[in-house]
PDB file of C-alpha atoms in Angstrom:
ATOM      1  CA  MET W  69      -0.025  -0.012   0.180  1.00 49.00           C
ATOM      2  CA  GLN W  70       1.527   3.233  -1.097  1.00 51.00           C
ATOM      3  CA  ILE W  71       1.444   6.218   1.341  1.00 51.00           C
ATOM      4  CA  LYS W  72       0.767   9.404  -0.306  1.00 53.00           C
ATOM      5  CA  PRO W  73       1.806  12.624   1.378  1.00 50.00           C
ATOM      6  CA  LYS W  74      -0.989  15.003   2.283  1.00 56.00           C
ATOM      7  CA  ASN W  75       0.787  18.020   0.938  1.00 66.00           C
ATOM      8  CA  GLU W  76       3.974  19.124  -0.689  1.00 69.00           C
ATOM      9  CA  LYS W  77       5.874  19.937   2.615  1.00 69.00           C
ATOM     10  CA  GLN W  78       5.247  16.429   3.837  1.00 70.00           C
ATOM     11  CA  ALA W  79       6.462  14.985   0.578  1.00 69.00           C
ATOM     12  CA  ARG W  80       9.669  17.056   0.820  1.00 71.00           C
ATOM     13  CA  ILE W  81      10.255  15.816   4.372  1.00 73.00           C
ATOM     14  CA  LEU W  82       9.783  12.189   3.376  1.00 72.00           C
ATOM     15  CA  TYR W  83      12.139  12.676   0.498  1.00 70.00           C
ATOM     16  CA  LEU W  84      14.863  14.160   2.611  1.00 72.00           C
ATOM     17  CA  ALA W  85      14.445  11.373   5.194  1.00 73.00           C
ATOM     18  CA  VAL W  86      14.749   8.628   2.549  1.00 69.00           C
ATOM     19  CA  VAL W  87      17.961  10.391   1.063  1.00 68.00           C
ATOM     20  CA  GLY W  88      19.390  10.857   4.567  1.00 72.00           C
ATOM     21  CA  VAL W  89      18.836   7.139   5.365  1.00 69.00           C
ATOM     22  CA  LEU W  90      20.524   6.134   2.061  1.00 73.00           C
ATOM     23  CA  VAL W  91      23.535   8.558   2.626  1.00 70.00           C
ATOM     24  CA  ILE W  92      24.035   7.168   6.245  1.00 77.00           C
ATOM     25  CA  SER W  93      23.723   3.580   4.919  1.00 73.00           C
ATOM     26  CA  ALA W  94      26.406   4.208   2.202  1.00 70.00           C
ATOM     27  CA  LEU W  95      28.734   5.707   4.789  1.00 72.00           C
ATOM     28  CA  ILE W  96      28.313   2.728   7.183  1.00 74.00           C
ATOM     29  CA  ILE W  97      28.902   0.237   4.260  1.00 74.00           C
ATOM     30  CA  GLY W  98      31.988   2.171   3.161  1.00 68.00           C
ATOM     31  CA  LEU W  99      33.379   2.523   6.718  1.00 67.00           C
ATOM     32  CA  VAL W 100      32.884  -1.232   7.332  1.00 63.00           C
ATOM     33  CA  ALA W 101      34.616  -2.148   4.026  1.00 65.00           C
ATOM     34  CA  ALA W 102      37.538   0.171   4.854  1.00 64.00           C
ATOM     35  CA  LEU W 103      37.953  -1.267   8.287  1.00 64.00           C
ATOM     36  CA  GLY W 104      37.896  -4.826   6.865  1.00 60.00           C
ATOM     37  CA  LYS W 105      40.438  -4.086   4.189  1.00 56.00           C
ATOM     38  CA  LYS W 106      42.832  -2.492   6.772  1.00 52.00           C
ATOM     39  CA  ALA W 107      42.462  -5.555   9.054  1.00 51.00           C
ATOM     40  CA  THR W 108      43.460  -7.912   6.338  1.00 49.00           C
ATOM     41  CA  PRO W 109      47.279  -7.775   6.001  1.00 52.00           C
ATOM     42  CA  GLU W 110      48.557  -7.397   2.321  1.00 54.00           C
ATOM     43  CA  PRO W 111      50.977 -10.134   1.173  1.00 51.00           C
ATOM     44  CA  ASP W 112      54.655  -9.201   1.331  1.00 56.00           C
ATOM     45  CA  VAL W 113      55.894  -9.448  -2.317  1.00 52.00           C
ATOM     46  CA  THR W 114      59.350  -8.093  -1.494  1.00 57.00           C
ATOM     47  CA  PRO W 115      61.908 -10.891  -2.520  1.00 55.00           C
ATOM     48  CA  PRO W 116      63.883 -12.309   0.394  1.00 58.00           C
ATOM     49  CA  VAL W 117      67.464 -10.958   0.912  1.00 56.00           C
ATOM     50  CA  ASP W 118      70.226 -13.605   0.783  1.00 57.00           C
ATOM     51  CA  GLU W 119      72.238 -12.942   3.801  1.00 60.00           C
ATOM     52  CA  THR W 120      74.911 -15.556   3.108  1.00 55.00           C
ATOM     53  CA  PRO W 121      78.312 -13.797   3.115  1.00 58.00           C
ATOM     54  CA  THR W 122      80.119 -13.793  -0.154  1.00 55.00           C
ATOM     55  CA  PRO W 123      83.614 -15.118   0.200  1.00 54.00           C
ATOM     56  CA  GLU W 124      86.264 -12.608  -0.469  1.00 60.00           C
ATOM     57  CA  THR W 125      88.581 -13.157  -3.328  1.00 51.00           C
ATOM     58  CA  PRO W 126      92.224 -12.735  -2.190  1.00 54.00           C
ATOM     59  CA  ASP W 127      93.895 -10.101  -4.056  1.00 56.00           C
ATOM     60  CA  ASP W 128      97.288 -11.886  -4.492  1.00 57.00           C
ATOM     61  CA  GLY W 129      97.674 -11.310  -8.149  1.00 56.00           C
ATOM     62  CA  LYS W 130      97.193 -15.127  -8.845  1.00 53.00           C
ATOM     63  CA  THR W 131      94.769 -16.600 -11.181  1.00 54.00           C
ATOM     64  CA  ASP W 132      92.623 -19.609 -10.298  1.00 56.00           C
ATOM     65  CA  ALA W 133      94.571 -21.910 -12.733  1.00 58.00           C
ATOM     66  CA  GLU W 134      98.257 -21.807 -11.876  1.00 59.00           C
ATOM     67  CA  PRO W 135     100.520 -22.889 -14.931  1.00 65.00           C
ATOM     68  CA  LYS W 136     102.053 -26.236 -14.512  1.00 75.00           C
ATOM     69  CA  GLU W 137     105.745 -26.710 -14.375  1.00 78.00           C
ATOM     70  CA  GLU W 138     107.401 -28.260 -17.388  1.00 88.00           C
ATOM     71  CA  PRO W 139     108.777 -31.739 -16.632  1.00 91.00           C
ATOM     72  CA  VAL W 140     112.565 -31.882 -15.759  1.00 94.00           C
ATOM     73  CA  THR W 141     114.579 -32.941 -18.883  1.00 92.00           C
ATOM     74  CA  SER W 142     118.043 -32.058 -17.826  1.00 94.00           C
ATOM     75  CA  TYR W 143     120.221 -33.169 -14.820  1.00 98.00           C
ATOM     76  CA  LEU W 144     123.349 -31.756 -13.387  1.00 98.00           C
ATOM     77  CA  ALA W 145     126.298 -33.501 -11.845  1.00 98.00           C
ATOM     78  CA  PRO W 146     125.698 -33.371  -8.039  1.00 98.00           C
ATOM     79  CA  ALA W 147     129.389 -32.817  -7.175  1.00 98.00           C
ATOM     80  CA  THR W 148     132.560 -31.791  -8.720  1.00 97.00           C
ATOM     81  CA  GLY W 149     135.171 -34.541  -8.979  1.00 97.00           C
ATOM     82  CA  ALA W 150     135.885 -37.708 -10.802  1.00 96.00           C
ATOM     83  CA  VAL W 151     133.794 -40.872 -11.240  1.00 95.00           C
ATOM     84  CA  SER W 152     135.825 -43.418  -9.242  1.00 91.00           C
ATOM     85  CA  LYS W 153     133.249 -46.191  -9.410  1.00 89.00           C
ATOM     86  CA  THR W 154     130.500 -46.666 -12.015  1.00 91.00           C
ATOM     87  CA  HIS W 155     126.980 -48.047 -11.845  1.00 91.00           C
ATOM     88  CA  ASP W 156     126.595 -51.802 -12.152  1.00 84.00           C
ATOM     89  CA  ASP W 157     123.668 -53.654 -10.682  1.00 78.00           C
ATOM     90  CA  THR W 158     124.290 -56.882 -12.483  1.00 79.00           C
ATOM     91  CA  LEU W 159     127.968 -57.460 -12.362  1.00 72.00           C
ATOM     92  CA  PRO W 160     129.505 -57.332  -8.776  1.00 72.00           C
ATOM     93  CA  VAL W 161     132.513 -55.014  -8.309  1.00 66.00           C
ATOM     94  CA  TYR W 162     135.302 -55.113  -5.545  1.00 65.00           C
ATOM     95  CA  SER W 163     134.677 -53.429  -2.301  1.00 67.00           C
ATOM     96  CA  ALA W 164     137.884 -52.302  -0.655  1.00 67.00           C
ATOM     97  CA  THR W 165     136.081 -51.855   2.610  1.00 63.00           C
ATOM     98  CA  MET W 166     134.220 -55.115   2.843  1.00 61.00           C
ATOM     99  CA  ASN W 167     137.027 -56.988   0.827  1.00 63.00           C
ATOM    100  CA  ASP W 168     134.429 -58.699  -1.415  1.00 65.00           C
ATOM    101  CA  PHE W 169     132.481 -58.250  -4.536  1.00 64.00           C
ATOM    102  CA  ARG W 170     129.098 -56.733  -4.659  1.00 72.00           C
ATOM    103  CA  VAL W 171     126.762 -54.865  -7.040  1.00 75.00           C
ATOM    104  CA  HIS W 172     127.073 -51.059  -7.051  1.00 82.00           C
ATOM    105  CA  GLN W 173     123.641 -49.359  -7.651  1.00 89.00           C
ATOM    106  CA  GLY W 174     125.045 -45.858  -7.979  1.00 93.00           C
ATOM    107  CA  ILE W 175     128.229 -43.979  -8.869  1.00 94.00           C
ATOM    108  CA  ASP W 176     130.992 -42.740  -6.693  1.00 94.00           C
ATOM    109  CA  ILE W 177     132.127 -39.175  -7.357  1.00 96.00           C
ATOM    110  CA  ALA W 178     135.664 -38.923  -5.774  1.00 95.00           C
ATOM    111  CA  THR W 179     136.178 -35.380  -4.413  1.00 95.00           C
ATOM    112  CA  ALA W 180     137.391 -33.612  -1.290  1.00 95.00           C
ATOM    113  CA  ASP W 181     136.009 -34.332   2.082  1.00 94.00           C
ATOM    114  CA  GLY W 182     133.584 -31.638   2.817  1.00 96.00           C
ATOM    115  CA  ALA W 183     132.897 -30.644  -0.919  1.00 97.00           C
ATOM    116  CA  ASP W 184     129.531 -29.339  -1.740  1.00 98.00           C
ATOM    117  CA  VAL W 185     126.716 -31.648  -2.872  1.00 98.00           C
ATOM    118  CA  PHE W 186     124.073 -30.164  -5.080  1.00 98.00           C
ATOM    119  CA  ALA W 187     120.664 -31.023  -6.211  1.00 98.00           C
ATOM    120  CA  THR W 188     120.858 -32.675  -9.687  1.00 98.00           C
ATOM    121  CA  ALA W 189     117.550 -31.006 -10.766  1.00 98.00           C
ATOM    122  CA  ARG W 190     114.545 -29.235  -9.220  1.00 97.00           C
ATOM    123  CA  GLY W 191     112.283 -31.301  -7.039  1.00 98.00           C
ATOM    124  CA  THR W 192     111.090 -32.060  -3.511  1.00 98.00           C
ATOM    125  CA  VAL W 193     113.086 -33.636  -0.833  1.00 98.00           C
ATOM    126  CA  SER W 194     111.170 -36.897  -0.278  1.00 98.00           C
ATOM    127  CA  LEU W 195     113.220 -38.446   2.449  1.00 98.00           C
ATOM    128  CA  VAL W 196     116.050 -37.844   4.855  1.00 98.00           C
ATOM    129  CA  TRP W 197     117.520 -40.680   6.794  1.00 97.00           C
ATOM    130  CA  SER W 198     120.677 -42.084   8.491  1.00 95.00           C
ATOM    131  CA  ASP W 199     121.451 -45.545   7.096  1.00 93.00           C
ATOM    132  CA  PRO W 200     123.528 -47.884   9.201  1.00 89.00           C
ATOM    133  CA  LEU W 201     125.708 -48.852   6.178  1.00 88.00           C
ATOM    134  CA  MET W 202     125.527 -45.891   3.824  1.00 90.00           C
ATOM    135  CA  GLY W 203     125.549 -43.119   6.469  1.00 93.00           C
ATOM    136  CA  GLN W 204     123.679 -39.817   6.076  1.00 96.00           C
ATOM    137  CA  CYS W 205     121.323 -39.954   3.069  1.00 96.00           C
ATOM    138  CA  LEU W 206     118.562 -38.018   1.387  1.00 97.00           C
ATOM    139  CA  SER W 207     116.488 -38.361  -1.774  1.00 98.00           C
ATOM    140  CA  VAL W 208     114.800 -35.796  -4.103  1.00 98.00           C
ATOM    141  CA  ASP W 209     111.698 -36.531  -6.083  1.00 98.00           C
ATOM    142  CA  HIS W 210     111.957 -34.819  -9.572  1.00 98.00           C
ATOM    143  CA  GLY W 211     108.600 -36.035 -10.829  1.00 96.00           C
ATOM    144  CA  ASN W 212     107.633 -38.400 -13.545  1.00 95.00           C
ATOM    145  CA  GLY W 213     108.977 -41.313 -11.557  1.00 96.00           C
ATOM    146  CA  VAL W 214     112.625 -39.916 -11.289  1.00 98.00           C
ATOM    147  CA  VAL W 215     114.295 -39.867  -7.938  1.00 98.00           C
ATOM    148  CA  SER W 216     117.941 -38.868  -7.136  1.00 98.00           C
ATOM    149  CA  ILE W 217     119.604 -40.277  -3.955  1.00 98.00           C
ATOM    150  CA  TYR W 218     122.618 -38.808  -2.162  1.00 98.00           C
ATOM    151  CA  LYS W 219     124.559 -40.980   0.317  1.00 96.00           C
ATOM    152  CA  ASN W 220     127.730 -40.809   2.380  1.00 95.00           C
ATOM    153  CA  LEU W 221     126.931 -37.045   3.331  1.00 96.00           C
ATOM    154  CA  SER W 222     128.102 -35.239   6.274  1.00 96.00           C
ATOM    155  CA  ALA W 223     125.645 -35.448   9.192  1.00 93.00           C
ATOM    156  CA  GLU W 224     124.777 -31.710   8.935  1.00 95.00           C
ATOM    157  CA  LEU W 225     122.754 -30.888   5.871  1.00 97.00           C
ATOM    158  CA  ALA W 226     122.488 -27.521   4.291  1.00 97.00           C
ATOM    159  CA  GLU W 227     120.181 -24.869   5.852  1.00 96.00           C
ATOM    160  CA  GLY W 228     116.509 -25.552   4.993  1.00 96.00           C
ATOM    161  CA  ILE W 229     117.082 -29.021   3.621  1.00 98.00           C
ATOM    162  CA  THR W 230     114.410 -31.116   5.376  1.00 97.00           C
ATOM    163  CA  LYS W 231     111.668 -33.573   4.224  1.00 97.00           C
ATOM    164  CA  ASP W 232     109.264 -31.884   1.801  1.00 98.00           C
ATOM    165  CA  ALA W 233     111.417 -28.853   1.176  1.00 98.00           C
ATOM    166  CA  LYS W 234     111.451 -27.573  -2.429  1.00 98.00           C
ATOM    167  CA  VAL W 235     114.801 -27.444  -4.132  1.00 98.00           C
ATOM    168  CA  THR W 236     116.112 -26.066  -7.333  1.00 98.00           C
ATOM    169  CA  ALA W 237     118.674 -27.362  -9.734  1.00 97.00           C
ATOM    170  CA  GLY W 238     122.162 -26.866  -8.340  1.00 97.00           C
ATOM    171  CA  GLN W 239     120.973 -25.895  -4.862  1.00 98.00           C
ATOM    172  CA  LYS W 240     123.400 -27.100  -2.086  1.00 98.00           C
ATOM    173  CA  LEU W 241     122.017 -30.020  -0.205  1.00 98.00           C
ATOM    174  CA  GLY W 242     124.925 -30.743   2.108  1.00 98.00           C
ATOM    175  CA  THR W 243     128.587 -31.798   1.931  1.00 98.00           C
ATOM    176  CA  VAL W 244     130.579 -35.035   1.252  1.00 96.00           C
ATOM    177  CA  GLY W 245     131.323 -36.798   4.521  1.00 94.00           C
ATOM    178  CA  ASN W 246     132.711 -40.192   5.602  1.00 91.00           C
ATOM    179  CA  THR W 247     129.453 -41.697   7.127  1.00 89.00           C
ATOM    180  CA  ALA W 248     129.082 -44.719   4.957  1.00 86.00           C
ATOM    181  CA  LEU W 249     130.550 -47.691   6.878  1.00 81.00           C
ATOM    182  CA  VAL W 250     130.576 -49.947   3.852  1.00 78.00           C
ATOM    183  CA  GLU W 251     132.594 -47.602   1.845  1.00 78.00           C
ATOM    184  CA  SER W 252     134.711 -46.031   4.629  1.00 72.00           C
ATOM    185  CA  ALA W 253     138.048 -47.379   3.137  1.00 73.00           C
ATOM    186  CA  GLU W 254     137.380 -45.493  -0.140  1.00 82.00           C
ATOM    187  CA  GLU W 255     138.599 -42.130  -0.846  1.00 87.00           C
ATOM    188  CA  ALA W 256     136.303 -39.202   0.124  1.00 92.00           C
ATOM    189  CA  HIS W 257     133.360 -39.400  -2.335  1.00 93.00           C
ATOM    190  CA  LEU W 258     129.645 -38.815  -2.772  1.00 96.00           C
ATOM    191  CA  HIS W 259     127.702 -42.087  -3.469  1.00 95.00           C
ATOM    192  CA  PHE W 260     124.997 -41.032  -5.945  1.00 97.00           C
ATOM    193  CA  GLU W 261     122.120 -43.104  -7.209  1.00 97.00           C
ATOM    194  CA  MET W 262     119.076 -42.489  -9.430  1.00 98.00           C
ATOM    195  CA  THR W 263     115.795 -44.491  -9.770  1.00 97.00           C
ATOM    196  CA  TYR W 264     113.075 -44.463 -12.284  1.00 97.00           C
ATOM    197  CA  ASN W 265     109.666 -45.851 -11.085  1.00 97.00           C
ATOM    198  CA  GLY W 266     111.473 -47.418  -8.214  1.00 95.00           C
ATOM    199  CA  GLU W 267     114.109 -49.268 -10.274  1.00 95.00           C
ATOM    200  CA  ALA W 268     117.817 -48.411 -10.128  1.00 94.00           C
ATOM    201  CA  VAL W 269     119.262 -46.747 -13.275  1.00 96.00           C
ATOM    202  CA  ASP W 270     122.616 -45.544 -14.313  1.00 96.00           C
ATOM    203  CA  PRO W 271     122.878 -41.845 -13.138  1.00 97.00           C
ATOM    204  CA  LEU W 272     125.473 -41.178 -15.970  1.00 96.00           C
ATOM    205  CA  SER W 273     122.683 -41.795 -18.546  1.00 96.00           C
ATOM    206  CA  TYR W 274     120.695 -38.934 -16.947  1.00 97.00           C
ATOM    207  CA  ILE W 275     123.414 -36.299 -16.318  1.00 97.00           C
ATOM    208  CA  SER W 276     123.841 -34.008 -19.188  1.00 96.00           C
ATOM    209  CA  GLU W 277     126.984 -34.207 -21.333  1.00 96.00           C
ATOM    210  CA  GLU W 278     127.687 -30.569 -20.817  1.00 96.00           C
ATOM    211  CA  SER W 279     127.532 -31.007 -17.005  1.00 96.00           C
ATOM    212  CA  LYS W 280     129.609 -34.148 -17.104  1.00 96.00           C
ATOM    213  CA  SER W 281     132.413 -32.332 -19.077  1.00 96.00           C
ATOM    214  CA  VAL W 282     132.445 -29.428 -16.711  1.00 95.00           C
ATOM    215  CA  SER W 283     132.103 -31.310 -13.338  1.00 95.00           C
ATOM    216  CA  PHE W 284     133.881 -34.675 -13.993  1.00 95.00           C
ATOM    217  CA  GLY W 285     137.595 -34.853 -14.358  1.00 84.00           C
ATOM    218  CA  GLU W 286     140.410 -37.437 -13.976  1.00 64.00           C
ATOM    219  CA  ASP W 287     140.757 -39.049 -10.570  1.00 54.00           C
ATOM    220  CA  THR W 288     144.213 -38.473  -9.415  1.00 44.00           C
ATOM    221  CA  ALA W 289     143.650 -38.094  -5.754  1.00 48.00           C
ATOM    222  CA  TYR W 290     143.549 -41.693  -4.718  1.00 42.00           C
ATOM    223  CA  GLU W 291     145.628 -44.830  -5.597  1.00 41.00           C
ATOM    224  CA  SER W 292     144.515 -48.333  -4.555  1.00 36.00           C
TER     225      SER W 292
END
């Protein structure tokens, strides 16, 4: 049933009342919506920050890939003197000390007592030991299966010569001594051996001809 206002004044009042109700309703609806939107937290779309520390690169001027050393191809005479006894691991040779015949796996370089002994090539000191028969000894690993061995040294080695020490070709290792009991009747000498993959080889086949011509002379210091 439709209510009709009695006059124009009543109609205007009714119209204003309806508009007021609509305005108030719109304000209430808007306020409720705004409060609901504020109460709901918006998702955080900010990407997470990686707090893992970045390792510092040392500024030492070196590159990641260090160049590899070229393999040793030339060997020097380890002492200056004369080859008084050669290598022979098959035919026994006479031992003046032991008064018998035995194989000789190295070479003897006759020289002065206390003469300097040098590394035949660059490498790493792989072992230092005192042998009950051959006295003070040390070996140098030159890579590619080649090892040089120095025996009958003086007990005191050169400064810095210890196991794992890096040496260069011609670097002093020690001096000639008289510590090898089985060769004590021989003249002062360095007993020098070389091995390849663990097998004894003739050192004279490795030492360069130029070094042999410079370092090895005629043995005139000893007469049997």
